[in-house]
Amino acid sequence: MTSSYLLKLTGLSILIFTLSLSCLRAQNIRGTVWDENHNGLSYATVRLLHPDSIFVAGVCTDSVGHYQIKASYTGNYLLGISSIGFKTKFIPVHVLQDEVRLEPVVLDVEAVRLGEVMVNASSFIRQKDHVLIIPEKTQVRHSASGYDLLYRLMIPEVEVDRINGKVSAIGGETTLYIDGRKADAREIRNLNPKDVEKIEYYDVPTGKYMNDISAINFVMKQHESGGYVSFNADQKIGYLSGDYNVVAKLSKKSMDYTLFAGYSQREYSKLTDDRQEAFVFTDRVVRRQSTLLDDRVKNNSQYAQLNISNKQDKRLLSGKLSLVHSDSPDNYNRRSLLYDGDKENIESFSNVSQSGWKPNLELYGHWDVTDKQYLETTVVGSYTHNQYRYSYQENDYTVLTDNQEDMYELYAILNYGIQFKHRNALTIQGFHFHTVSSIDYRIGNIPWQHFWEGESMLFLDYTQRFGKKIFLRVCPGFSYIQYRLHHDDRKSKLSPRLRFNVTYTFAPQQQIRLTCPVGSGFLDISQLNTVEQQIDSLQIRRGNPHQRVPFQTTPSIAYSGQFGKITVGANVAYDMINYMRYEDFSIENNKLVRSYNSDRKYRNFSVQLFGTWKVTDHLRMRLNGGWRYVTYPSTSKSLDNFWGNLQVDYYWKDFSYGLYAKSKTKWLNFNLMSVTMAAQCGGYVSWNPKNWRMEVGVTNPFSTKFKEKSMMDREIYRCQNTMLSKPDRFAGYVKLAYTFDFGKKTSRESNSVDRSINSAILKVE
């Protein structure tokens, strides 16, 4: 009896122990989060809670809205799902098995609360190291490209030239990204605004963006199946200029296949280009007046690219193969010259032709090592074949150059990031860029040139938040530049680098930021040589391989604040560069030699004010302006300038209307030439029915005399120039885009073709 009882008790104990192990085994809960349009909602927060709201675990959705979270045992839970710009939703979950698959959860749009700040989905939401922007439906609906969307968002300190595809902020050009990968101008131009979920503006770049002056990342919606074909065209009116692109994409489960192709052309002439020059030689002064008689600026380019990507839960792999061709044939210039003391004018004729072919391969990988760590790498390799021809004729004087170049470029970057427990994070970034160039000059003082350059950088980017008000960023590092010309010694430079930022949020919607970057600049490889190129009968262009690497620091203080529908900001900065590269002049054998040097200092003090105002749901305004003072301390050259810009947008049903105005601007070029640009203005009307996007616009409608004036006064060379070209005077444009979807809706792919072609050839201009 006792033996039977013990046997039953032992069996019951084993059963209870087995069931306990089953209950204690982690249970997987899987699901998807959608927005109101049933698109996957990326980076939403998913929290698993006990019924009494005690926290169990938390994760974020991936780029297509999927999530997987682990429960420690079977039983009843609450699942809380939230995302900025949407209502938080709680759903009960009953876990009885190893894996639970939930139906998709749809989040509704609503005003969101971030800390103590209540904002609408269209407001600028300040996070620890960037500004989060959720575009309004009106802004998205009336945008035909990424540049259009940035323009209509009216980010206070960001200048957007959506016609020419340029974005800049305080300190210089803004680097653009799509889902964390660097994008070029054509990629942003072909981006579909309807697929933008949110935008991250890094005014204090950290982590993977640490090497940028400022950065904007488009976070895209992701879809798993279907495809589309899209066409867009941009045609100028008043002169020949057009840009035409087509893209086709097919998505199937975790694979995406995208094919791009495009063609662009441009041809116009200058209307005015008058120049007065004075050459101070050892025994005489030669004065020359030059008037444009006829000219042509012509270029065209073609490209094709294939993208293939594969995305899994914890990794993303992608590859891009592209081919770019650029051609600028027979760009000629015919001028009338009058030399001091001559009674009759003579004519000069110059012609420049250049072309290039560039196949390019890019490989990208991102791995989530753990929930708190990631590894990311990019490798880009390209080959470029360039051709450059220049000819000049003036009476019996003739110049002819014909150059061929083969260039190989390799770019590699590795990022490792980790989040710690105490509101701090560390990113380690290693970077290397290598260029090898072989040039056959054929005609000139050097028949052949071989050149290589390599630059390596390493950074440790550490961020720490103290409470709710102070955010600290310290990023030490170094760069190592080396290069060598054939038959010359290898030159190298090791430079320390540092980026330091402190942000103090003294009120829920206001903050002050102190910034002080310290580092080195870059060298222009086309100038690092001893080649000579004849320009005309009086001038020679010569390289200089002995330039120093610039040293730069730009301390600044900035303020930003949001008061209801008004956002304001201010910035004061002092930019200091030692060993500034500039154009140097000397006299040799009664010729003006135009070369390069780097023994001067550059200083730029600037004050900027900016603000945006959402007057109504339909009317928006943006105004910014400032003052800058530029000087080269070792010379008498300096310049100061007040400037201002105004932008007004109005939305009504399927239409939008806009006006802009820019004041006259001045600046000093690296050759100490002061340049003045006249004031500009323009407007547009767009219509966006369903899958069509159409826009008509004008530039400078009230002026046919828009001119660029420049002046330089050096000891041995003086020049004054007035120029007017067709693209700068009264002109118009028409944009047209259409998209056809098939199957289930899929995310719009952006054209990531880098159509720029680099060269180490020393050119006349």
CSV table of C-alpha atoms in Angstrom, one decimal, residues 519-735:
chain,number,residue,atom,x,y,z
A,519,GLY,CA,38.7,68.7,-37.4
A,520,SER,CA,40.4,68.8,-40.7
A,521,GLY,CA,39.2,69.6,-44.2
A,522,PHE,CA,39.6,67.8,-47.5
A,523,LEU,CA,41.9,68.2,-50.5
A,524,ASP,CA,40.8,68.5,-54.1
A,525,ILE,CA,42.6,65.7,-56.0
A,526,SER,CA,42.4,67.6,-59.3
A,527,GLN,CA,44.8,70.2,-57.9
A,528,LEU,CA,47.4,67.9,-56.3
A,529,ASN,CA,49.8,67.8,-59.3
A,530,THR,CA,52.4,69.7,-61.2
A,531,VAL,CA,50.6,69.8,-64.5
A,532,GLU,CA,50.3,73.0,-66.5
A,533,GLN,CA,47.4,73.8,-68.8
A,534,GLN,CA,47.5,76.9,-71.1
A,535,ILE,CA,44.3,79.0,-70.7
A,536,ASP,CA,44.9,81.7,-73.2
A,537,SER,CA,47.7,84.0,-74.5
A,538,LEU,CA,48.2,85.5,-71.0
A,539,GLN,CA,47.3,82.8,-68.5
A,540,ILE,CA,48.4,79.4,-67.3
A,541,ARG,CA,46.7,76.9,-64.9
A,542,ARG,CA,49.1,74.9,-62.7
A,543,GLY,CA,48.5,72.4,-59.9
A,544,ASN,CA,50.2,72.3,-56.5
A,545,PRO,CA,50.9,68.9,-54.8
A,546,HIS,CA,52.2,70.6,-51.7
A,547,GLN,CA,49.0,72.0,-50.2
A,548,ARG,CA,48.4,71.6,-46.5
A,549,VAL,CA,45.3,69.9,-45.0
A,550,PRO,CA,42.9,72.6,-43.7
A,551,PHE,CA,42.2,72.8,-39.9
A,552,GLN,CA,38.7,74.0,-39.0
A,553,THR,CA,36.5,74.7,-35.9
A,554,THR,CA,33.1,76.3,-35.7
A,555,PRO,CA,31.8,77.1,-32.2
A,556,SER,CA,28.2,78.0,-32.1
A,557,ILE,CA,25.2,78.6,-29.9
A,558,ALA,CA,21.6,78.0,-31.0
A,559,TYR,CA,18.1,78.5,-29.6
A,560,SER,CA,14.9,76.8,-30.8
A,561,GLY,CA,11.3,77.1,-29.4
A,562,GLN,CA,7.8,76.1,-30.4
A,563,PHE,CA,4.8,78.2,-29.3
A,564,GLY,CA,1.6,76.7,-30.6
A,565,LYS,CA,1.5,77.2,-34.3
A,566,ILE,CA,4.8,79.2,-34.4
A,567,THR,CA,8.3,77.8,-34.4
A,568,VAL,CA,11.3,80.1,-34.0
A,569,GLY,CA,15.0,79.8,-33.7
A,570,ALA,CA,18.3,81.6,-33.7
A,571,ASN,CA,22.0,80.7,-34.3
A,572,VAL,CA,25.3,82.5,-33.7
A,573,ALA,CA,28.4,80.8,-35.2
A,574,TYR,CA,32.1,81.7,-35.7
A,575,ASP,CA,33.7,79.6,-38.5
A,576,MET,CA,37.6,79.5,-38.3
A,577,ILE,CA,39.7,77.7,-40.9
A,578,ASN,CA,43.5,77.7,-41.0
A,579,TYR,CA,45.5,76.6,-44.1
A,580,MET,CA,42.5,77.6,-46.2
A,581,ARG,CA,42.8,76.6,-49.9
A,582,TYR,CA,42.7,79.5,-52.3
A,583,GLU,CA,43.7,80.5,-55.8
A,584,ASP,CA,47.2,81.9,-55.9
A,585,PHE,CA,48.6,84.2,-58.6
A,586,SER,CA,52.2,84.7,-59.8
A,587,ILE,CA,54.1,86.1,-62.8
A,588,GLU,CA,56.4,83.9,-64.9
A,589,ASN,CA,57.8,84.8,-68.3
A,590,ASN,CA,55.2,87.4,-68.9
A,591,LYS,CA,52.4,84.9,-68.1
A,592,LEU,CA,49.9,85.0,-65.2
A,593,VAL,CA,50.2,81.6,-63.4
A,594,ARG,CA,46.9,80.6,-61.6
A,595,SER,CA,47.8,77.9,-59.1
A,596,TYR,CA,46.7,77.0,-55.6
A,597,ASN,CA,48.0,77.6,-52.1
A,598,SER,CA,46.9,76.9,-48.5
A,599,ASP,CA,48.8,79.3,-46.2
A,600,ARG,CA,45.9,81.7,-45.4
A,601,LYS,CA,43.2,82.0,-42.7
A,602,TYR,CA,39.5,82.3,-43.2
A,603,ARG,CA,37.0,83.7,-40.7
A,604,ASN,CA,33.2,83.8,-40.9
A,605,PHE,CA,30.9,85.3,-38.2
A,606,SER,CA,27.2,84.8,-38.8
A,607,VAL,CA,23.9,85.4,-37.1
A,608,GLN,CA,20.7,83.8,-38.3
A,609,LEU,CA,17.0,84.1,-37.3
A,610,PHE,CA,14.3,81.8,-38.6
A,611,GLY,CA,10.6,81.0,-38.0
A,612,THR,CA,7.6,79.2,-39.4
A,613,TRP,CA,3.9,80.0,-38.8
A,614,LYS,CA,0.9,77.7,-39.5
A,615,VAL,CA,-1.6,80.5,-40.0
A,616,THR,CA,-4.5,78.1,-40.7
A,617,ASP,CA,-4.8,74.5,-41.8
A,618,HIS,CA,-4.5,75.8,-45.4
A,619,LEU,CA,-1.9,78.6,-45.1
A,620,ARG,CA,1.7,78.3,-44.0
A,621,MET,CA,4.6,80.8,-43.9
A,622,ARG,CA,8.3,80.6,-43.4
A,623,LEU,CA,10.7,83.5,-42.9
A,624,ASN,CA,14.4,83.5,-42.2
A,625,GLY,CA,17.3,85.9,-42.5
A,626,GLY,CA,20.6,86.9,-41.1
A,627,TRP,CA,23.9,88.7,-41.3
A,628,ARG,CA,27.4,87.4,-42.1
A,629,TYR,CA,30.8,88.8,-42.0
A,630,VAL,CA,33.6,87.0,-44.0
A,631,THR,CA,37.3,88.0,-43.9
A,632,TYR,CA,40.7,86.6,-44.8
A,633,PRO,CA,42.9,88.1,-41.9
A,634,SER,CA,46.2,88.0,-43.8
A,635,THR,CA,44.7,90.1,-46.6
A,636,SER,CA,42.5,93.2,-46.7
A,637,LYS,CA,39.6,91.2,-48.2
A,638,SER,CA,36.4,91.2,-46.2
A,639,LEU,CA,32.7,91.2,-46.9
A,640,ASP,CA,29.5,91.6,-44.9
A,641,ASN,CA,25.9,90.9,-46.0
A,642,PHE,CA,22.3,91.0,-44.8
A,643,TRP,CA,20.0,88.4,-46.4
A,644,GLY,CA,16.5,87.1,-46.0
A,645,ASN,CA,14.1,84.5,-47.5
A,646,LEU,CA,10.3,84.3,-47.5
A,647,GLN,CA,8.1,81.3,-48.4
A,648,VAL,CA,4.3,81.1,-48.5
A,649,ASP,CA,2.2,78.0,-49.3
A,650,TYR,CA,-1.6,77.6,-49.6
A,651,TYR,CA,-3.5,74.4,-50.0
A,652,TRP,CA,-7.1,74.0,-51.4
A,653,LYS,CA,-8.6,70.6,-52.3
A,654,ASP,CA,-6.4,69.0,-55.0
A,655,PHE,CA,-4.6,72.3,-55.6
A,656,SER,CA,-1.7,74.0,-53.9
A,657,TYR,CA,-0.2,77.4,-54.5
A,658,GLY,CA,3.2,78.9,-53.5
A,659,LEU,CA,5.3,82.0,-53.6
A,660,TYR,CA,8.9,82.6,-52.6
A,661,ALA,CA,11.4,85.5,-52.5
A,662,LYS,CA,15.1,85.7,-51.8
A,663,SER,CA,17.0,88.9,-51.2
A,664,LYS,CA,20.3,89.9,-52.9
A,665,THR,CA,23.2,87.9,-51.6
A,666,LYS,CA,27.0,88.4,-51.5
A,667,TRP,CA,29.9,86.1,-50.8
A,668,LEU,CA,33.7,85.7,-51.2
A,669,ASN,CA,35.0,82.8,-53.3
A,670,PHE,CA,38.1,80.9,-52.5
A,671,ASN,CA,40.0,83.0,-55.1
A,672,LEU,CA,39.1,86.1,-53.1
A,673,MET,CA,36.5,87.2,-55.7
A,674,SER,CA,33.4,88.9,-54.4
A,675,VAL,CA,30.2,87.7,-56.0
A,676,THR,CA,26.8,89.4,-55.9
A,677,MET,CA,23.5,87.7,-56.9
A,678,ALA,CA,20.4,89.7,-57.6
A,679,ALA,CA,17.2,89.1,-55.6
A,680,GLN,CA,15.0,86.3,-56.8
A,681,CYS,CA,11.3,85.4,-56.7
A,682,GLY,CA,8.9,82.8,-58.1
A,683,GLY,CA,5.8,80.8,-57.7
A,684,TYR,CA,4.0,77.7,-58.6
A,685,VAL,CA,0.5,76.0,-59.0
A,686,SER,CA,0.2,72.2,-58.6
A,687,TRP,CA,-2.7,69.8,-59.1
A,688,ASN,CA,-2.6,66.3,-57.7
A,689,PRO,CA,-5.6,64.1,-58.7
A,690,LYS,CA,-5.2,60.4,-57.6
A,691,ASN,CA,-2.0,58.9,-59.2
A,692,TRP,CA,-1.2,62.1,-61.2
A,693,ARG,CA,1.0,65.0,-60.1
A,694,MET,CA,1.2,68.1,-62.2
A,695,GLU,CA,2.9,71.4,-61.5
A,696,VAL,CA,3.6,74.7,-63.4
A,697,GLY,CA,5.9,77.3,-62.0
A,698,VAL,CA,7.9,80.5,-62.9
A,699,THR,CA,11.1,82.0,-61.7
A,700,ASN,CA,11.9,85.7,-61.7
A,701,PRO,CA,8.7,86.7,-63.5
A,702,PHE,CA,9.2,90.5,-63.0
A,703,SER,CA,12.8,90.7,-64.2
A,704,THR,CA,14.6,90.0,-67.5
A,705,LYS,CA,17.9,91.5,-66.2
A,706,PHE,CA,18.9,89.1,-63.5
A,707,LYS,CA,22.6,89.4,-63.4
A,708,GLU,CA,25.5,87.9,-61.4
A,709,LYS,CA,28.3,90.4,-60.7
A,710,SER,CA,31.8,89.5,-59.6
A,711,MET,CA,34.9,91.4,-58.8
A,712,MET,CA,38.5,90.5,-57.8
A,713,ASP,CA,41.4,92.9,-57.0
A,714,ARG,CA,44.7,91.2,-56.4
A,715,GLU,CA,48.1,92.8,-56.6
A,716,ILE,CA,49.0,91.4,-60.0
A,717,TYR,CA,45.5,90.6,-61.4
A,718,ARG,CA,42.2,92.5,-61.4
A,719,CYS,CA,38.9,91.4,-62.9
A,720,GLN,CA,35.3,92.6,-63.1
A,721,ASN,CA,32.6,90.5,-64.6
A,722,THR,CA,28.8,90.9,-65.3
A,723,MET,CA,26.9,87.8,-66.5
A,724,LEU,CA,23.3,87.0,-67.4
A,725,SER,CA,22.3,83.5,-68.6
A,726,LYS,CA,18.9,82.1,-69.7
A,727,PRO,CA,18.4,79.8,-66.7
A,728,ASP,CA,18.6,82.8,-64.3
A,729,ARG,CA,16.2,85.2,-66.0
A,730,PHE,CA,12.4,84.9,-66.4
A,731,ALA,CA,11.7,81.2,-67.1
A,732,GLY,CA,9.1,78.6,-66.3
A,733,TYR,CA,8.9,74.8,-65.8
A,734,VAL,CA,6.3,72.0,-66.0
A,735,LYS,CA,6.4,68.8,-63.9
